[in-house]
mmCIF file of C-alpha atoms in Angstrom:
data_model
loop_
_atom_site.group_PDB
_atom_site.id
_atom_site.type_symbol
_atom_site.label_atom_id
_atom_site.label_comp_id
_atom_site.label_asym_id
_atom_site.label_seq_id
_atom_site.Cartn_x
_atom_site.Cartn_y
_atom_site.Cartn_z
ATOM 1 C CA MET L 24 74.142 -59.210 -31.349
ATOM 2 C CA ALA L 25 70.682 -59.647 -32.841
ATOM 3 C CA PHE L 26 71.602 -57.165 -35.572
ATOM 4 C CA HIS L 27 74.549 -59.305 -36.721
ATOM 5 C CA HIS L 28 72.267 -62.323 -36.999
ATOM 6 C CA ARG L 29 69.625 -60.397 -38.924
ATOM 7 C CA ARG L 30 71.950 -58.685 -41.402
ATOM 8 C CA PRO L 31 72.865 -61.834 -43.437
ATOM 9 C CA CYS L 32 69.162 -62.713 -43.547
ATOM 10 C CA LEU L 33 68.286 -59.269 -44.889
ATOM 11 C CA LEU L 34 71.013 -59.494 -47.525
ATOM 12 C CA LEU L 35 69.802 -62.940 -48.551
ATOM 13 C CA LEU L 36 66.233 -61.656 -48.777
ATOM 14 C CA ALA L 37 67.328 -58.728 -50.957
ATOM 15 C CA ALA L 38 69.258 -61.078 -53.245
ATOM 16 C CA LEU L 39 66.236 -63.339 -53.550
ATOM 17 C CA LEU L 40 63.975 -60.417 -54.408
ATOM 18 C CA LEU L 41 66.333 -59.223 -57.128
ATOM 19 C CA SER L 42 66.634 -62.711 -58.597
ATOM 20 C CA GLN L 43 62.831 -63.023 -58.602
ATOM 21 C CA LEU L 44 62.567 -59.679 -60.388
ATOM 22 C CA ALA L 45 65.010 -60.811 -63.070
ATOM 23 C CA ALA L 46 63.209 -64.114 -63.475
ATOM 24 C CA GLY L 47 59.878 -62.327 -63.659
ATOM 25 C CA LEU L 48 61.069 -60.031 -66.420
ATOM 26 C CA ALA L 49 62.553 -62.963 -68.339
ATOM 27 C CA ALA L 50 59.191 -64.693 -68.180
ATOM 28 C CA THR L 51 57.557 -61.507 -69.505
ATOM 29 C CA GLY L 52 56.051 -60.540 -66.144
ATOM 30 C CA PRO L 53 52.420 -59.455 -66.322
ATOM 31 C CA GLY L 54 52.738 -58.278 -69.922
ATOM 32 C CA ASP L 55 54.175 -59.289 -73.270
ATOM 33 C CA VAL L 56 57.773 -58.888 -74.405
ATOM 34 C CA ALA L 57 58.386 -57.649 -77.949
ATOM 35 C CA VAL L 58 61.834 -57.592 -79.557
ATOM 36 C CA TYR L 59 63.206 -56.192 -82.808
ATOM 37 C CA TRP L 60 65.064 -58.730 -84.941
ATOM 38 C CA GLY L 61 67.033 -58.116 -88.137
ATOM 39 C CA ARG L 62 69.479 -55.427 -87.055
ATOM 40 C CA ASN L 63 72.646 -57.526 -86.787
ATOM 41 C CA LYS L 64 73.614 -60.764 -88.493
ATOM 42 C CA ASP L 65 75.310 -61.976 -85.300
ATOM 43 C CA GLU L 66 71.996 -62.041 -83.415
ATOM 44 C CA GLY L 67 71.174 -65.484 -84.833
ATOM 45 C CA THR L 68 68.137 -66.613 -86.766
ATOM 46 C CA LEU L 69 64.542 -65.648 -86.217
ATOM 47 C CA ARG L 70 63.821 -69.234 -85.188
ATOM 48 C CA GLU L 71 66.514 -69.085 -82.527
ATOM 49 C CA ALA L 72 65.034 -65.875 -81.128
ATOM 50 C CA CYS L 73 61.600 -67.470 -80.823
ATOM 51 C CA ASP L 74 63.000 -70.658 -79.331
ATOM 52 C CA THR L 75 64.442 -68.744 -76.363
ATOM 53 C CA GLY L 76 60.913 -68.481 -74.974
ATOM 54 C CA ALA L 77 61.728 -64.937 -73.848
ATOM 55 C CA TYR L 78 59.578 -63.107 -76.402
ATOM 56 C CA THR L 79 55.890 -63.089 -77.251
ATOM 57 C CA THR L 80 56.308 -60.785 -80.258
ATOM 58 C CA VAL L 81 59.130 -60.445 -82.781
ATOM 59 C CA LEU L 82 59.311 -57.428 -85.085
ATOM 60 C CA ILE L 83 61.242 -58.015 -88.305
ATOM 61 C CA ALA L 84 63.187 -54.835 -89.054
ATOM 62 C CA PHE L 85 63.030 -53.207 -91.557
ATOM 63 C CA LEU L 86 61.245 -52.617 -94.819
ATOM 64 C CA SER L 87 63.493 -49.609 -95.289
ATOM 65 C CA ALA L 88 62.516 -48.312 -98.737
ATOM 66 C CA PHE L 89 59.018 -47.366 -99.838
ATOM 67 C CA GLY L 90 56.912 -44.478 -101.031
ATOM 68 C CA HIS L 91 58.427 -43.893 -104.464
ATOM 69 C CA GLY L 92 57.621 -47.116 -106.268
ATOM 70 C CA LYS L 93 60.680 -48.853 -104.813
ATOM 71 C CA TYR L 94 60.538 -51.389 -101.996
ATOM 72 C CA ALA L 95 63.497 -52.936 -100.180
ATOM 73 C CA LEU L 96 64.069 -55.083 -97.111
ATOM 74 C CA ASP L 97 67.133 -54.440 -94.976
ATOM 75 C CA LEU L 98 67.809 -57.373 -92.643
ATOM 76 C CA SER L 99 71.456 -56.503 -91.998
ATOM 77 C CA GLY L 100 72.881 -59.389 -93.985
ATOM 78 C CA HIS L 101 70.480 -62.108 -92.864
ATOM 79 C CA PRO L 102 69.718 -64.394 -95.824
ATOM 80 C CA LEU L 103 66.070 -64.359 -96.866
ATOM 81 C CA ALA L 104 66.115 -68.107 -97.416
ATOM 82 C CA GLY L 105 64.599 -69.726 -94.368
ATOM 83 C CA VAL L 106 62.975 -66.621 -92.876
ATOM 84 C CA GLY L 107 59.556 -67.698 -94.115
ATOM 85 C CA ASP L 108 59.868 -71.088 -92.436
ATOM 86 C CA ASP L 109 61.111 -69.361 -89.286
ATOM 87 C CA ILE L 110 58.040 -67.110 -89.285
ATOM 88 C CA LYS L 111 55.793 -70.165 -89.408
ATOM 89 C CA HIS L 112 57.823 -71.807 -86.642
ATOM 90 C CA CYS L 113 57.518 -68.742 -84.422
ATOM 91 C CA GLN L 114 53.785 -68.537 -85.007
ATOM 92 C CA SER L 115 53.420 -72.225 -84.169
ATOM 93 C CA ARG L 116 54.939 -71.376 -80.780
ATOM 94 C CA GLY L 117 52.404 -68.628 -80.244
ATOM 95 C CA VAL L 118 54.818 -65.802 -81.070
ATOM 96 C CA LEU L 119 53.323 -62.855 -82.977
ATOM 97 C CA VAL L 120 55.461 -61.785 -85.955
ATOM 98 C CA LEU L 121 55.186 -58.241 -87.288
ATOM 99 C CA LEU L 122 56.988 -56.502 -90.140
ATOM 100 C CA SER L 123 58.416 -53.153 -89.095
ATOM 101 C CA ILE L 124 58.637 -50.472 -91.770
ATOM 102 C CA GLY L 125 60.867 -47.410 -91.760
ATOM 103 C CA GLY L 126 63.849 -47.417 -89.443
ATOM 104 C CA GLN L 127 66.935 -45.290 -89.344
ATOM 105 C CA GLY L 128 68.636 -44.199 -92.531
ATOM 106 C CA GLY L 129 66.298 -45.821 -95.022
ATOM 107 C CA GLU L 130 64.895 -44.361 -98.229
ATOM 108 C CA TYR L 131 61.254 -43.926 -97.394
ATOM 109 C CA SER L 132 58.432 -41.427 -97.211
ATOM 110 C CA LEU L 133 54.714 -41.255 -97.936
ATOM 111 C CA PRO L 134 54.398 -38.003 -99.904
ATOM 112 C CA SER L 135 50.876 -38.593 -101.238
ATOM 113 C CA SER L 136 47.621 -40.478 -100.766
ATOM 114 C CA GLN L 137 48.545 -42.621 -103.742
ATOM 115 C CA ALA L 138 51.877 -43.541 -102.157
ATOM 116 C CA ALA L 139 50.038 -44.620 -98.999
ATOM 117 C CA ALA L 140 47.573 -46.732 -100.988
ATOM 118 C CA ASP L 141 50.381 -48.295 -103.024
ATOM 119 C CA LEU L 142 52.331 -49.207 -99.882
ATOM 120 C CA ALA L 143 49.278 -50.747 -98.205
ATOM 121 C CA ASP L 144 48.565 -52.830 -101.290
ATOM 122 C CA TYR L 145 52.205 -53.896 -101.539
ATOM 123 C CA LEU L 146 52.301 -54.953 -97.873
ATOM 124 C CA TRP L 147 49.086 -56.918 -98.364
ATOM 125 C CA ASP L 148 50.326 -58.736 -101.459
ATOM 126 C CA ALA L 149 53.969 -59.253 -100.423
ATOM 127 C CA PHE L 150 53.781 -60.008 -96.687
ATOM 128 C CA LEU L 151 50.177 -60.423 -95.534
ATOM 129 C CA ALA L 152 47.348 -62.625 -96.813
ATOM 130 C CA GLY L 153 47.178 -61.221 -100.336
ATOM 131 C CA GLY L 154 49.024 -62.082 -103.495
ATOM 132 C CA ARG L 155 49.209 -60.565 -106.937
ATOM 133 C CA ALA L 156 50.976 -61.444 -110.161
ATOM 134 C CA GLY L 157 54.253 -59.583 -110.442
ATOM 135 C CA VAL L 158 54.592 -58.959 -106.674
ATOM 136 C CA ALA L 159 57.326 -61.087 -105.110
ATOM 137 C CA ARG L 160 56.807 -62.496 -101.623
ATOM 138 C CA PRO L 161 60.206 -62.296 -99.860
ATOM 139 C CA PHE L 162 59.079 -64.764 -97.159
ATOM 140 C CA GLY L 163 57.286 -67.117 -99.548
ATOM 141 C CA ASP L 164 53.828 -68.176 -98.453
ATOM 142 C CA ALA L 165 54.475 -67.196 -94.811
ATOM 143 C CA GLN L 166 52.262 -64.363 -93.616
ATOM 144 C CA VAL L 167 53.270 -61.872 -90.953
ATOM 145 C CA ASN L 168 50.625 -60.997 -88.374
ATOM 146 C CA GLY L 169 50.777 -57.280 -88.915
ATOM 147 C CA VAL L 170 52.747 -54.117 -89.529
ATOM 148 C CA ASP L 171 54.704 -51.812 -87.219
ATOM 149 C CA LEU L 172 55.394 -48.164 -88.112
ATOM 150 C CA PHE L 173 58.909 -47.151 -87.031
ATOM 151 C CA VAL L 174 59.080 -43.740 -88.674
ATOM 152 C CA ASP L 175 62.209 -41.702 -88.027
ATOM 153 C CA GLN L 176 62.360 -39.355 -91.002
ATOM 154 C CA GLY L 177 60.132 -37.110 -93.048
ATOM 155 C CA GLY L 178 57.267 -35.030 -91.818
ATOM 156 C CA ALA L 179 53.683 -35.709 -90.808
ATOM 157 C CA GLU L 180 52.863 -37.565 -94.008
ATOM 158 C CA HIS L 181 50.087 -39.947 -95.076
ATOM 159 C CA TYR L 182 50.532 -42.693 -92.493
ATOM 160 C CA ASP L 183 46.942 -42.238 -91.316
ATOM 161 C CA GLU L 184 45.757 -43.231 -94.794
ATOM 162 C CA LEU L 185 48.133 -46.197 -94.772
ATOM 163 C CA ALA L 186 46.630 -47.377 -91.472
ATOM 164 C CA ARG L 187 43.053 -47.028 -92.736
ATOM 165 C CA ARG L 188 43.751 -48.936 -95.933
ATOM 166 C CA LEU L 189 45.560 -51.745 -94.093
ATOM 167 C CA HIS L 190 42.712 -51.927 -91.596
ATOM 168 C CA GLY L 191 40.286 -52.191 -94.493
ATOM 169 C CA TYR L 192 41.885 -55.480 -95.499
ATOM 170 C CA ASN L 193 40.546 -57.025 -92.287
ATOM 171 C CA ARG L 194 37.337 -57.744 -94.156
ATOM 172 C CA PHE L 195 39.148 -60.659 -95.766
ATOM 173 C CA TYR L 196 39.896 -62.307 -92.424
ATOM 174 C CA ARG L 197 37.436 -64.605 -90.701
ATOM 175 C CA GLY L 198 39.035 -64.097 -87.316
ATOM 176 C CA GLY L 199 41.756 -61.886 -85.928
ATOM 177 C CA GLY L 200 43.035 -59.558 -88.580
ATOM 178 C CA ILE L 201 46.031 -57.324 -89.172
ATOM 179 C CA THR L 202 47.788 -56.142 -86.032
ATOM 180 C CA LEU L 203 48.793 -52.497 -86.352
ATOM 181 C CA ALA L 204 51.607 -51.192 -84.177
ATOM 182 C CA ALA L 205 53.542 -47.946 -83.979
ATOM 183 C CA ALA L 206 56.868 -47.109 -82.332
ATOM 184 C CA PRO L 207 56.817 -43.391 -81.501
ATOM 185 C CA ARG L 208 59.763 -41.657 -79.950
ATOM 186 C CA CYS L 209 59.572 -40.809 -76.275
ATOM 187 C CA ALA L 210 58.703 -37.101 -76.434
ATOM 188 C CA TYR L 211 54.936 -36.718 -76.666
ATOM 189 C CA PRO L 212 53.505 -36.223 -79.229
ATOM 190 C CA ASP L 213 55.519 -37.671 -82.101
ATOM 191 C CA HIS L 214 54.433 -35.457 -84.995
ATOM 192 C CA ARG L 215 55.299 -38.081 -87.612
ATOM 193 C CA LEU L 216 52.859 -40.610 -86.159
ATOM 194 C CA GLN L 217 50.303 -38.336 -84.547
ATOM 195 C CA GLY L 218 47.847 -38.467 -87.448
ATOM 196 C CA ALA L 219 48.107 -42.231 -87.807
ATOM 197 C CA LEU L 220 47.569 -42.851 -84.092
ATOM 198 C CA ALA L 221 44.595 -40.477 -84.103
ATOM 199 C CA THR L 222 42.734 -42.997 -86.304
ATOM 200 C CA GLY L 223 42.298 -45.204 -83.231
ATOM 201 C CA LEU L 224 43.172 -48.281 -85.309
ATOM 202 C CA PHE L 225 46.428 -49.231 -83.609
ATOM 203 C CA ASN L 226 46.414 -52.294 -81.395
ATOM 204 C CA ARG L 227 49.824 -51.530 -79.933
ATOM 205 C CA VAL L 228 52.024 -48.508 -79.223
ATOM 206 C CA HIS L 229 55.695 -49.286 -78.504
ATOM 207 C CA VAL L 230 57.026 -46.108 -76.848
ATOM 208 C CA ARG L 231 60.775 -45.764 -77.359
ATOM 209 C CA LEU L 232 62.300 -44.460 -74.132
ATOM 210 C CA TYR L 233 65.633 -44.116 -75.918
ATOM 211 C CA GLY L 234 67.110 -42.700 -79.107
ATOM 212 C CA ASP L 235 67.985 -39.323 -80.504
ATOM 213 C CA LEU L 236 64.905 -37.477 -79.223
ATOM 214 C CA ARG L 237 64.942 -37.550 -75.452
ATOM 215 C CA CYS L 238 61.895 -37.654 -73.226
ATOM 216 C CA THR L 239 60.443 -34.220 -72.526
ATOM 217 C CA TRP L 240 59.697 -35.285 -68.966
ATOM 218 C CA SER L 241 61.046 -38.240 -67.003
ATOM 219 C CA ALA L 242 60.799 -41.607 -68.734
ATOM 220 C CA ARG L 243 57.926 -42.617 -66.474
ATOM 221 C CA GLU L 244 55.963 -39.385 -66.957
ATOM 222 C CA SER L 245 56.491 -39.484 -70.711
ATOM 223 C CA TRP L 246 55.302 -43.083 -70.945
ATOM 224 C CA GLU L 247 52.238 -42.285 -68.824
ATOM 225 C CA LYS L 248 51.327 -39.456 -71.214
ATOM 226 C CA TRP L 249 51.347 -41.939 -74.108
ATOM 227 C CA ALA L 250 49.273 -44.428 -72.129
ATOM 228 C CA ALA L 251 46.719 -41.744 -71.227
ATOM 229 C CA ALA L 252 46.525 -40.480 -74.821
ATOM 230 C CA TYR L 253 45.721 -43.905 -76.315
ATOM 231 C CA PRO L 254 43.526 -45.825 -73.853
ATOM 232 C CA GLY L 255 42.277 -48.116 -76.614
ATOM 233 C CA SER L 256 45.785 -49.357 -77.453
ATOM 234 C CA ARG L 257 48.119 -51.616 -75.531
ATOM 235 C CA VAL L 258 51.065 -49.382 -74.679
ATOM 236 C CA PHE L 259 54.538 -50.891 -74.275
ATOM 237 C CA VAL L 260 57.595 -49.637 -72.398
ATOM 238 C CA GLY L 261 60.414 -49.567 -74.961
ATOM 239 C CA VAL L 262 63.964 -49.942 -73.632
ATOM 240 C CA VAL L 263 67.424 -50.828 -74.891
ATOM 241 C CA ALA L 264 68.870 -54.187 -73.847
ATOM 242 C CA SER L 265 72.421 -52.921 -73.417
ATOM 243 C CA PRO L 266 74.276 -49.680 -72.646
ATOM 244 C CA GLU L 267 76.086 -50.316 -75.929
ATOM 245 C CA ALA L 268 72.847 -49.420 -77.731
ATOM 246 C CA ASP L 269 72.248 -46.183 -75.802
ATOM 247 C CA ARG L 270 74.289 -45.598 -72.663
ATOM 248 C CA ASP L 271 72.273 -42.616 -71.483
ATOM 249 C CA ALA L 272 68.903 -44.341 -71.850
ATOM 250 C CA TYR L 273 69.888 -47.800 -70.590
ATOM 251 C CA MET L 274 68.078 -49.007 -67.465
ATOM 252 C CA SER L 275 69.032 -52.060 -65.471
ATOM 253 C CA GLN L 276 66.211 -54.487 -64.732
ATOM 254 C CA LYS L 277 66.034 -53.103 -61.210
ATOM 255 C CA ASP L 278 65.812 -49.492 -62.410
ATOM 256 C CA LEU L 279 63.259 -50.454 -65.052
ATOM 257 C CA TYR L 280 61.000 -52.086 -62.489
ATOM 258 C CA TYR L 281 61.249 -49.529 -59.699
ATOM 259 C CA GLY L 282 61.363 -46.515 -62.012
ATOM 260 C CA ILE L 283 58.589 -47.419 -64.448
ATOM 261 C CA LEU L 284 57.097 -50.904 -64.448
ATOM 262 C CA GLN L 285 55.730 -50.975 -60.922
ATOM 263 C CA PHE L 286 53.579 -47.983 -61.872
ATOM 264 C CA ALA L 287 52.906 -48.854 -65.522
ATOM 265 C CA GLN L 288 51.591 -52.319 -64.677
ATOM 266 C CA LYS L 289 48.731 -50.762 -62.723
ATOM 267 C CA LEU L 290 47.304 -49.080 -65.814
ATOM 268 C CA PRO L 291 44.634 -51.008 -67.734
ATOM 269 C CA ASN L 292 46.273 -50.537 -71.143
ATOM 270 C CA TYR L 293 49.797 -51.489 -70.125
ATOM 271 C CA GLY L 294 50.953 -53.938 -72.793
ATOM 272 C CA GLY L 295 54.409 -55.070 -71.728
ATOM 273 C CA ILE L 296 58.043 -54.400 -72.618
ATOM 274 C CA MET L 297 59.580 -53.688 -76.005
ATOM 275 C CA ILE L 298 63.288 -54.511 -76.347
ATOM 276 C CA TRP L 299 65.767 -52.921 -78.738
ATOM 277 C CA ASN L 300 67.004 -55.321 -79.932
ATOM 278 C CA ARG L 301 67.622 -59.084 -80.237
ATOM 279 C CA TYR L 302 71.362 -58.638 -80.870
ATOM 280 C CA TYR L 303 71.892 -56.571 -77.716
ATOM 281 C CA ASP L 304 69.650 -58.836 -75.666
ATOM 282 C CA LYS L 305 71.545 -61.918 -76.783
ATOM 283 C CA LYS L 306 74.873 -60.242 -76.033
ATOM 284 C CA ASN L 307 73.895 -58.705 -72.672
ATOM 285 C CA HIS L 308 71.352 -61.339 -71.495
ATOM 286 C CA TYR L 309 68.948 -58.593 -70.520
ATOM 287 C CA LEU L 310 65.856 -60.807 -70.812
ATOM 288 C CA SER L 311 67.002 -63.775 -72.836
ATOM 289 C CA SER L 312 69.481 -66.291 -71.405
ATOM 290 C CA SER L 313 70.568 -67.359 -74.913
#
């Protein structure tokens, strides 16, 4: 008889715990929440993403062509007009805005030291605090807070030199500086980014626990290897927001917490969660309710 009275209470308690977990993740939990924006026109504007209150960092994706004297933004049909004002709006809300370079299927590489220097200078003049005659600023006078390396093609090229040159521009800042981030694939190490990360200049590492190169170990063990390798960086758990993005890698909020986050949060350089991407999050309501 006592069992029948206790069972509804236990079910109610379990439901409450799950709802608290979902609410905690939506409020970014003990870490930050980063999201990629710019991969689908139906995801809404950058301003709308920031106004959800679900994200502390937005990564504009992608600068998809560089390294051969040609530079191109691919924002999946989003009009450039207004993005600069949206960047300023996001920053006024305390949201960090980074420009992600690379991506999937772009025309990019860094075949030489000169190509790395040219790209760093272009990023400084076109998107950061610089400016030079003849270099267009796609976002007007808005300045992104930093650069994210999302490198999915080519070999181990000159990204270490790119990082050093970008870091060198920090001398022009009175406070803060350029945030450097990298988004390696799950299997450790990622040979394309290994040299760049070895510089020790990266503030953030967004480990992608999804994609075409699966984790060598379990997702948790792979992430912990990245966290151990870069103790001076804030290391993020990168997940997809919908099974539509990657059915095999998708984790429900419950699985994410019990499989990874409850352990990751105990490490001193745990940074938070990285979400791929705003479109899937908006559609699936993984973290954002709108």
